Tab-separated table of C-alpha atoms in Angstrom:
chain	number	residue	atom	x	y	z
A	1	UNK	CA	13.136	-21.334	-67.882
A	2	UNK	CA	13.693	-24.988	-67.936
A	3	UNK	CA	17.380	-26.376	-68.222
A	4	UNK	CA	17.867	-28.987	-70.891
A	5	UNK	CA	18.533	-32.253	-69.549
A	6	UNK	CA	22.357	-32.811	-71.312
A	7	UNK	CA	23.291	-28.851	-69.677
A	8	UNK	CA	21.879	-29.747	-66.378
A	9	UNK	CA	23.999	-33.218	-66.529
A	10	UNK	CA	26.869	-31.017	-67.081
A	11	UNK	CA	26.099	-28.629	-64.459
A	12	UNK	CA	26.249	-31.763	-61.750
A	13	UNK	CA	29.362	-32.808	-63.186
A	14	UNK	CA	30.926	-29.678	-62.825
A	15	UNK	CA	29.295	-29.200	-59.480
A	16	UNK	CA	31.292	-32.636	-58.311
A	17	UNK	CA	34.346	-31.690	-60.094
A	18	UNK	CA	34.471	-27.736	-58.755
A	19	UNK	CA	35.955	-26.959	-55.268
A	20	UNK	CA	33.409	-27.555	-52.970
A	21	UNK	CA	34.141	-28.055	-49.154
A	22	UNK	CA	31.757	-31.388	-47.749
A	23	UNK	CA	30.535	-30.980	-44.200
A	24	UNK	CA	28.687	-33.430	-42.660
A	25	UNK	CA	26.387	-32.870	-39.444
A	26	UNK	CA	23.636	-35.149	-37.461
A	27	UNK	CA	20.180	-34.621	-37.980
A	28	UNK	CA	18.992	-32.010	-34.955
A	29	UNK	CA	22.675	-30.414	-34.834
A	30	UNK	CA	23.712	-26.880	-36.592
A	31	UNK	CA	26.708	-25.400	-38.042
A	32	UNK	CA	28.147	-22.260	-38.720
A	33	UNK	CA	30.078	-21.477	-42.636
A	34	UNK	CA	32.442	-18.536	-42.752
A	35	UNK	CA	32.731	-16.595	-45.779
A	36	UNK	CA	36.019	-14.279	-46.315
A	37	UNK	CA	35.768	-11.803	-49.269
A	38	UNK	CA	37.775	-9.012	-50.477
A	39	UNK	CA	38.666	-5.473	-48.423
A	40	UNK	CA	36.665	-3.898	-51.695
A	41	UNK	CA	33.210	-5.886	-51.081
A	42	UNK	CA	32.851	-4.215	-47.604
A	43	UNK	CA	29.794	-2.175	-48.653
A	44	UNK	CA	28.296	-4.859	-50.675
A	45	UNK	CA	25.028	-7.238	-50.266
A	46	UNK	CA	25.916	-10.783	-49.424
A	47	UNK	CA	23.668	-13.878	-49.240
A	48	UNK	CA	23.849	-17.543	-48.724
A	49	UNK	CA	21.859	-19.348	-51.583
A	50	UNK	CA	20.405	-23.112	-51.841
A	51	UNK	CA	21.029	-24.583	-55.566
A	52	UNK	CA	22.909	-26.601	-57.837
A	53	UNK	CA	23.945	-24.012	-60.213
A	54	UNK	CA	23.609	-20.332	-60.523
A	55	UNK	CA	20.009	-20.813	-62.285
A	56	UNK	CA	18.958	-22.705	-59.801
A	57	UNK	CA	20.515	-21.091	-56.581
A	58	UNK	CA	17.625	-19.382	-54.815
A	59	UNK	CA	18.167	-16.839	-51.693
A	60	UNK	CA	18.177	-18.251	-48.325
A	61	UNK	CA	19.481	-15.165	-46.519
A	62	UNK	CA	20.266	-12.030	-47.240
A	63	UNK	CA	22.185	-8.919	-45.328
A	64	UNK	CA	20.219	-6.630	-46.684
A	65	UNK	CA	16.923	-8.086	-45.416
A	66	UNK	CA	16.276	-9.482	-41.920
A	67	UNK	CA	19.333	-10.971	-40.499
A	68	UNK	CA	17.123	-14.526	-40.314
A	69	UNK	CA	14.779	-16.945	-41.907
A	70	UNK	CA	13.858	-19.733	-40.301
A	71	UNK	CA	16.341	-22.326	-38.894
A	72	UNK	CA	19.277	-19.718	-40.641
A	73	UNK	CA	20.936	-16.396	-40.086
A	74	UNK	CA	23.627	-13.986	-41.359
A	75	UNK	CA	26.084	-11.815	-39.669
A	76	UNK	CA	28.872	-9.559	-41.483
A	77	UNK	CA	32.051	-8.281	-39.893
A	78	UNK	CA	33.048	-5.967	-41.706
A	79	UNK	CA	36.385	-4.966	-39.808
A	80	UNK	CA	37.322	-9.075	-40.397
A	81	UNK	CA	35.860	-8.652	-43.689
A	82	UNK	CA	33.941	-11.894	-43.082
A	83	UNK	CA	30.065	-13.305	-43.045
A	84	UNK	CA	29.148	-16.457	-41.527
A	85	UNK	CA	25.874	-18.281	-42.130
A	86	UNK	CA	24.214	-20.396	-39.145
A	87	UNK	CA	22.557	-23.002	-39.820
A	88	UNK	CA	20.584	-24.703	-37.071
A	89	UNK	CA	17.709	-27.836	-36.144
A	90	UNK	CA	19.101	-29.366	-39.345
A	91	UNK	CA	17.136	-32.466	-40.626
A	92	UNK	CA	17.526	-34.597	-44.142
A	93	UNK	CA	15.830	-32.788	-46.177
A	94	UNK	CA	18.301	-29.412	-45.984
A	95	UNK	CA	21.088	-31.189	-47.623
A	96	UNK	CA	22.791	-30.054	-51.038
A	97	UNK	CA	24.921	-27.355	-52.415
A	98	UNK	CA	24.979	-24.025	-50.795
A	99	UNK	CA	26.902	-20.919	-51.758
A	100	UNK	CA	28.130	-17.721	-49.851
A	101	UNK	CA	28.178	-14.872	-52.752
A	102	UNK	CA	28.940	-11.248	-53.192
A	103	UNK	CA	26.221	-9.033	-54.500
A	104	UNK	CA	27.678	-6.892	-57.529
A	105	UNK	CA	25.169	-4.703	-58.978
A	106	UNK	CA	24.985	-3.985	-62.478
A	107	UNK	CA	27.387	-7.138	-62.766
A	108	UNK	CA	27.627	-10.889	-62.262
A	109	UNK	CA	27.367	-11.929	-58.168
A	110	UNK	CA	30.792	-12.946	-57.221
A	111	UNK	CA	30.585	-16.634	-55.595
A	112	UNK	CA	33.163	-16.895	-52.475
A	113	UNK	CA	32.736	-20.201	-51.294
A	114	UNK	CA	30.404	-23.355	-52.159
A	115	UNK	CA	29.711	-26.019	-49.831
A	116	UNK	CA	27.866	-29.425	-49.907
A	117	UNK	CA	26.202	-30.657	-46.506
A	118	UNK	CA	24.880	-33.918	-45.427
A	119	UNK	CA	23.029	-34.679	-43.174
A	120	UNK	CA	23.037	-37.869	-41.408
A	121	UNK	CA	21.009	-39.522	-38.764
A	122	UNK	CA	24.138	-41.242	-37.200
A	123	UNK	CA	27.338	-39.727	-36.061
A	124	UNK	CA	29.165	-38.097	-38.679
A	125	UNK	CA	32.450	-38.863	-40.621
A	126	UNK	CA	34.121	-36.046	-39.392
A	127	UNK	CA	32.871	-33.608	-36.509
A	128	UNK	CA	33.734	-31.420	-33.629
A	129	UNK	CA	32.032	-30.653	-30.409
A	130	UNK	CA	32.333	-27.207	-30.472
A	131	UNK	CA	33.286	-24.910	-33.219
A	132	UNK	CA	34.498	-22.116	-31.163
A	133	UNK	CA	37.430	-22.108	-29.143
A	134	UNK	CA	38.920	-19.584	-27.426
A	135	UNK	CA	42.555	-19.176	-25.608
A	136	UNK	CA	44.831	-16.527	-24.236
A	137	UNK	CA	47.964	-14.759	-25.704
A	138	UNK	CA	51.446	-17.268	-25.113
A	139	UNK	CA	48.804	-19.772	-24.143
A	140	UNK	CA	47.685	-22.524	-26.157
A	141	UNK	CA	44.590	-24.375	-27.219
A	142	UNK	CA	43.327	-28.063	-28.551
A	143	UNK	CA	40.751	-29.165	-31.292
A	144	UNK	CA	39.787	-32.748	-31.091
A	145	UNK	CA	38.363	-33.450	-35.002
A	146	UNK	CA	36.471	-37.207	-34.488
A	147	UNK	CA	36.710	-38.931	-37.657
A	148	UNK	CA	35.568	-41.995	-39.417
A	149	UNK	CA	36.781	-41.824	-43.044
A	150	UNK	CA	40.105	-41.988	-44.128
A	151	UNK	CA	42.203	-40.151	-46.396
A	152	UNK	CA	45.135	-37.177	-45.432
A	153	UNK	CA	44.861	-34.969	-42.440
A	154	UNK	CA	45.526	-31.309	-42.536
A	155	UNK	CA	45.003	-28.226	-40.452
A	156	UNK	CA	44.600	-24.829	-42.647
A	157	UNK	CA	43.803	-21.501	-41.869
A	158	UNK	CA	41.065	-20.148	-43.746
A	159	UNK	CA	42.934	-18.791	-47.347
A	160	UNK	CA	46.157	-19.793	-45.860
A	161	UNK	CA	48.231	-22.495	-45.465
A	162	UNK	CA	48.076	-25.952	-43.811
A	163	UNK	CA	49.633	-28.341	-41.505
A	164	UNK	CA	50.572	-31.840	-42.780
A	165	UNK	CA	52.076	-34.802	-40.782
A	166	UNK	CA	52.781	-34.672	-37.560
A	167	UNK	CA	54.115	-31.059	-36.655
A	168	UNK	CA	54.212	-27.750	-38.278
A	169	UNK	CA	53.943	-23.374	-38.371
A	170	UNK	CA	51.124	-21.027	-38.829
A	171	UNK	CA	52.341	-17.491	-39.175
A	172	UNK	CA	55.017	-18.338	-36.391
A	173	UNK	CA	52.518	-20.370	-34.376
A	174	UNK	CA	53.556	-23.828	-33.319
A	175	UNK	CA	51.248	-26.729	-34.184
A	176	UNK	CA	51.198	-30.209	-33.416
A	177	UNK	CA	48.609	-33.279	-35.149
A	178	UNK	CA	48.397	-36.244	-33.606
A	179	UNK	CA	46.405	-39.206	-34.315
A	180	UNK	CA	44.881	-41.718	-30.820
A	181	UNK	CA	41.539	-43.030	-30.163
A	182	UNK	CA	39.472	-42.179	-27.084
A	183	UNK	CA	38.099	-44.053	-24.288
A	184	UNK	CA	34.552	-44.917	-26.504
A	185	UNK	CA	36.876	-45.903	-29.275
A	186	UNK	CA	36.502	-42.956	-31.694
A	187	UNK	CA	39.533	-42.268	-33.968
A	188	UNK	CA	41.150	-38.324	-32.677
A	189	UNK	CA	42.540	-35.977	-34.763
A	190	UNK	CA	44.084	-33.594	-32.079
A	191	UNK	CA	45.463	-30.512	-33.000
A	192	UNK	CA	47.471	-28.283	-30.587
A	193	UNK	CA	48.638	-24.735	-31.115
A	194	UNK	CA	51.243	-22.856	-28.715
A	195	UNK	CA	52.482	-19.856	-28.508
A	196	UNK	CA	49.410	-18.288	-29.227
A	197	UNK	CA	49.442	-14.491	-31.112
A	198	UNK	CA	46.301	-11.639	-31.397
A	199	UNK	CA	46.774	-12.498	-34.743
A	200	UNK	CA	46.042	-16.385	-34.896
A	201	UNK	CA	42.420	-14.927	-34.520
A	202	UNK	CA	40.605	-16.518	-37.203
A	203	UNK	CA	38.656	-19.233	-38.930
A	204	UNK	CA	40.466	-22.698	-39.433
A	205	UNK	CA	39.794	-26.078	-41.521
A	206	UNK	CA	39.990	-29.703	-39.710
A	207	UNK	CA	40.283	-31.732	-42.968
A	208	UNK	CA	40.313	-35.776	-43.302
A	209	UNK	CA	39.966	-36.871	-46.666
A	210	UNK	CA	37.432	-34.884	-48.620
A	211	UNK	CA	35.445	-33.764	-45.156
A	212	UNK	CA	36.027	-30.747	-43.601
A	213	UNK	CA	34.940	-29.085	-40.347
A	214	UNK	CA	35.518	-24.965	-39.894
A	215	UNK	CA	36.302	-24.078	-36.134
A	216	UNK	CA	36.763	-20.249	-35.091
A	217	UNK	CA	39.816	-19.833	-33.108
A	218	UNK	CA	39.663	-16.371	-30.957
A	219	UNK	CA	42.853	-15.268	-28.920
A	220	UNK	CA	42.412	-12.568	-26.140
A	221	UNK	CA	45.214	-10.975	-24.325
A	222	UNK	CA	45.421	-12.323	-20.898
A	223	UNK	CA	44.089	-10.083	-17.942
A	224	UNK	CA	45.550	-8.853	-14.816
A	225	UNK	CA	44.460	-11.346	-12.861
A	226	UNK	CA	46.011	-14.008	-15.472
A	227	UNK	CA	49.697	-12.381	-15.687
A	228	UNK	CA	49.421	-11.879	-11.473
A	229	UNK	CA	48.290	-15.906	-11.812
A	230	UNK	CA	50.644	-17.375	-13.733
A	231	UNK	CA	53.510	-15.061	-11.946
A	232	UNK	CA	52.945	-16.559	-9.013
A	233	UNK	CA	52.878	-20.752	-10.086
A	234	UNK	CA	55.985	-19.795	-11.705
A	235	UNK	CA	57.678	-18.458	-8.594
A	236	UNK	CA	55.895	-20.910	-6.198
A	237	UNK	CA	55.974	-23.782	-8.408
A	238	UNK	CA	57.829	-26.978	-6.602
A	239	UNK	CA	60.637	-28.379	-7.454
A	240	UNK	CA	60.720	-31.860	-8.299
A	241	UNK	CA	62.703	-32.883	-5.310
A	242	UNK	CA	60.136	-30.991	-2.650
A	243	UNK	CA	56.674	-32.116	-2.389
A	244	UNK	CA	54.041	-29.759	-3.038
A	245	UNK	CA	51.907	-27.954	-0.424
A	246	UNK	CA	48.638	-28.243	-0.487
A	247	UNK	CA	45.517	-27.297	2.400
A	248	UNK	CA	44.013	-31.198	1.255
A	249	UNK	CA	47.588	-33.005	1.148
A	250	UNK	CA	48.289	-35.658	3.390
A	251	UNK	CA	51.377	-35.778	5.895
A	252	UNK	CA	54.663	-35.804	4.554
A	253	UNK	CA	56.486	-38.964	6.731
A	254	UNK	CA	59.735	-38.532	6.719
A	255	UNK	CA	61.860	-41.875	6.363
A	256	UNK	CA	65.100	-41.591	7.664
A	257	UNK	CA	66.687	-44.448	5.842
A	258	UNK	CA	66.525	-42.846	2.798
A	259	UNK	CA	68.096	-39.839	3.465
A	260	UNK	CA	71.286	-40.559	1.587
A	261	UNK	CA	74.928	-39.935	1.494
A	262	UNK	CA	73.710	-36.198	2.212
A	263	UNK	CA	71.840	-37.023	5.383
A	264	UNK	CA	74.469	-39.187	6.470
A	265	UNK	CA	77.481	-36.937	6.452
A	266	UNK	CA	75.071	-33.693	7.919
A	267	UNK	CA	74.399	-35.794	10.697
A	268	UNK	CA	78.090	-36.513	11.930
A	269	UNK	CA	78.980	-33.011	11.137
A	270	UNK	CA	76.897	-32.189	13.679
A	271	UNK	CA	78.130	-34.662	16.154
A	272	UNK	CA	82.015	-33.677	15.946
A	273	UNK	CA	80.813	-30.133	16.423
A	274	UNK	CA	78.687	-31.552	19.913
A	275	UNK	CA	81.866	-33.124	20.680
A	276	UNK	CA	84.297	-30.433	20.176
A	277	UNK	CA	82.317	-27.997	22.129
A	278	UNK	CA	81.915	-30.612	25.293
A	279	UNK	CA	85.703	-31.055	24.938
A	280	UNK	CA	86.290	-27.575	24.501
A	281	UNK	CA	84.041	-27.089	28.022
A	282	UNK	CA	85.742	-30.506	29.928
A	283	UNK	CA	89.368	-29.339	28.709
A	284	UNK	CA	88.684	-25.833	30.235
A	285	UNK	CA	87.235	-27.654	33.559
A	286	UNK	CA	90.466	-29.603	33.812
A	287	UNK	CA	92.589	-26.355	33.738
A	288	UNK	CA	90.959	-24.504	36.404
A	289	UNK	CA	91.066	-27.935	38.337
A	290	UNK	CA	94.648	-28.489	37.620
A	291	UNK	CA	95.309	-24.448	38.372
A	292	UNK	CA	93.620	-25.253	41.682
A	293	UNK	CA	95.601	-27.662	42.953
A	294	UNK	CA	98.715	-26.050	42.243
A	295	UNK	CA	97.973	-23.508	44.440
A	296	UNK	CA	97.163	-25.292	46.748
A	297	UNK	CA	100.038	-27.538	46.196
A	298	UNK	CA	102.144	-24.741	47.023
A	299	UNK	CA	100.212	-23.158	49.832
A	300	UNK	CA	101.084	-26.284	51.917
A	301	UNK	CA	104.302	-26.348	50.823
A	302	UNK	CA	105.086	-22.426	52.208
A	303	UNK	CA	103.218	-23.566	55.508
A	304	UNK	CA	105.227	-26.711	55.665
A	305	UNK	CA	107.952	-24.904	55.328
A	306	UNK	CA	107.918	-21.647	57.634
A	307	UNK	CA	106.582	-24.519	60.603
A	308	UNK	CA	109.675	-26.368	59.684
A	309	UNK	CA	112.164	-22.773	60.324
A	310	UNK	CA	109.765	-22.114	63.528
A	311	UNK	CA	110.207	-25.735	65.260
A	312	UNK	CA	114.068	-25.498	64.581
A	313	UNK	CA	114.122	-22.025	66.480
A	314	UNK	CA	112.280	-23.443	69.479
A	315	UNK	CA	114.321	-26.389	69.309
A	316	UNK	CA	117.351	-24.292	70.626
A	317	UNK	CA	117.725	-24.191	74.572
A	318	UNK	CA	118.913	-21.217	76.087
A	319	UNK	CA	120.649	-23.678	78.980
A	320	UNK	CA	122.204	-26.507	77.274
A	321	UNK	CA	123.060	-28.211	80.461
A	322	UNK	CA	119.079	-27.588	82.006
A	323	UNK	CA	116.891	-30.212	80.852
A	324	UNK	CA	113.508	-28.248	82.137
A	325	UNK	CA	114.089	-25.651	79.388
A	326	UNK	CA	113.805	-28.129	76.369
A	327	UNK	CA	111.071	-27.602	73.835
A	328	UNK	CA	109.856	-30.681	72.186
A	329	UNK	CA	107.538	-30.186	68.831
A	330	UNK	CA	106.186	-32.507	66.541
A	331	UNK	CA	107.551	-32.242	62.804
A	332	UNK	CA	105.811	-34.186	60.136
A	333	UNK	CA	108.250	-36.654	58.580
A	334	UNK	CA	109.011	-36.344	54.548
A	335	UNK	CA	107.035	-39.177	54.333
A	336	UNK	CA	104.073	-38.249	55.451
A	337	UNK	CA	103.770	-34.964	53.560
A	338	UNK	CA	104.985	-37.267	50.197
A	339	UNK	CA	102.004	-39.593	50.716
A	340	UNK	CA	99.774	-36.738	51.196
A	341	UNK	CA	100.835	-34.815	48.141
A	342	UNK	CA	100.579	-38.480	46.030
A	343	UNK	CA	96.514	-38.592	47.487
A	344	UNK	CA	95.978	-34.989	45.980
A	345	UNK	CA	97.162	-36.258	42.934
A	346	UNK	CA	95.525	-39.353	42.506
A	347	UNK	CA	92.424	-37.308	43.095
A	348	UNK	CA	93.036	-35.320	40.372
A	349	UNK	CA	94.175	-38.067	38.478
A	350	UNK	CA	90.819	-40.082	39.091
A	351	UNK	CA	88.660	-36.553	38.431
A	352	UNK	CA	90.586	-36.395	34.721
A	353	UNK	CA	89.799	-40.251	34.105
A	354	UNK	CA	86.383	-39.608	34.535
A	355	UNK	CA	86.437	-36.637	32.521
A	356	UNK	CA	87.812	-38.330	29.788
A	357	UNK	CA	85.416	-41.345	30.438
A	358	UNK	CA	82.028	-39.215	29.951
A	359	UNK	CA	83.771	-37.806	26.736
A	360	UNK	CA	84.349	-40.992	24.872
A	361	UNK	CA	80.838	-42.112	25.761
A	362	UNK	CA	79.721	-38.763	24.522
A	363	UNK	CA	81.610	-39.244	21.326
């Protein structure tokens, strides 16, 4: 049956004026729509319709049928309680209002979500390269949302709450917006979250103005291999005062003029111990020398002295008045034996000055 023309005017009003999320996408792309319903539609039918009201709203694809028709398909997940409808090879002619709905038999469907797409043959006003992303449990991951139009930026989980600004929470999940322009010139929308949870597992809005762009974020927990991994940078990760080793890094020179204070005062340590130990060595050398020639000193002096008691015995004639019996012997004057104690010395004296000579140049 036909519509009347004033109730189908007032079907596209309400149809602008009712909650609809706007995606735009390129001619040849595809996108995927999630659909969350409630934990008591599990067992139910649900289908992705092409209309502008509920008259007019004819099946595209069902889940009771095959999973596919043409260019789109269905999946449900029934332990996420949520459908998603991929649509693919998309060209002019498929925009307009779609709708994910809720079979209800012997009752009125139950609508979950409407959407409007365009489709343009330029780049969109708002888009993503990839609408999954996936990251790692503590980890964290980053959207880039490329936009054109203007209007206020948000991040939102799928029926939850949103991030405004420049910095915000999602169920205890840090996340950060911020606003640059790329190399080609296109105007970013990046959005970081850390401190990733099992739980941040879901379907999320990039929203500027009255675009919006769903992107799947899936958290796994991290692997063996990943905890082992990330162990180990931690434990061999370099300080910022010691270069990092690397098989392909080039030579580390060494300049000694910029050792520092440090260097400086490490160096001369280690001098004054040199030093001490060579003194330590010389000063022991000069004792044994010195102990030497005291006993020798003192040898000469016993000798000296029993030759001294022996000529004075043989010096004594048994015949005074007989001439023939006198013994002459030759006694080495004080003198003598004075000068040749002062050359011992001054040996000694010249083998400590050049003891202490190589030590001050050592020094």
């Amino acid at each position: 049956m036909a519509l009347h023309p004033s109730l189908l005017l007032l079907l596209l009003i309400f149809d602008r004026l009712s909650a609809a999320r706007h995606v735009s996408v390129q001619t040849g792309g595809s996108i995927t729509f999630p659909c969350s319903y409630d934990l008591n539609h599990i067992n139910h039918v649900k289908y992705w319709c092409q209309g502008l009201g509920w008259d007019v709203c004819s099946y595209v694809v069902r889940t009771d049928h095959p999973k596919s028709s043409g260019k789109t398909s269905i999946s449900d997940d029934i332990n996420k309680r949520i459908f998603t409808v991929t649509m693919t090879d998309l060209v002019s002619r498929d925009y307009g209002n779609y709708r994910c709905v809720v079979e209800i038999n012997g009752g009125t469907d139950f609508m979950i979500q409407r959407f409007y797409l365009s489709v343009t043959p330029g780049t969109p006003e708002l888009y993503v390269e990839q609408q999954e992303v996936t990251g790692v449990e503590g980890g964290s991951i980053t959207v880039c949302c490329y936009y054109s139009n203007s209007g206020d930026m948000k991040w939102c989980r799928m029926g939850g709450d949103c991030v405004s600004g420049n910095s915000g929470t999602l169920n205890g999940t840090s996340v950060t917006l911020m606003r640059t322009s790329d190399a080609n010139n296109r105007k970013v929308l990046t959005v970081t979250m850390s401190g990733l949870k099992m739980e941040n597992t879901d379907w999320y809005w990039c929203r500027v103005g009255e675009l919006e762009m769903p992107v799947h974020i899936t958290v796994s927990q991290q692997t063996a291999t990943q905890r082992t991994s990330k162990i180990t940078s931690t434990t061999q990760d370099p300080t910022p005062q010691q270069p990092s080793a690397s098989p392909t890094a080039e030579p580390v020179q060494t300049d000694n003029t910029s050792q520092g204070a440090e260097g400086n005062m490490e160096e001369v340590h280690q001098r004054s111990i040199d030093v001490k130990v060579l003194l330590i060595s010389l000063g022991m050398l000069v004792v044994v020398t010195a102990g030497i020639l005291v006993t020798w000193n003192m040898w000469r002096r016993h000798k000296d002295n029993k030759a001294k008691d022996q000529t004075t015995n043989n010096s004594v004639s048994p015949n005074p008045g007989s001439h023939h019996d006198v013994m002459y012997s030759t006694v080495m004057p004080d003198q003598f034996r004075t000068e040749e104690k002062g050359n011992i010395w001054l040996q000694a004296s010249r083998l400590l000055d050049n003891i202490f000579a190589v030590t001050h140049k050592a020094s």
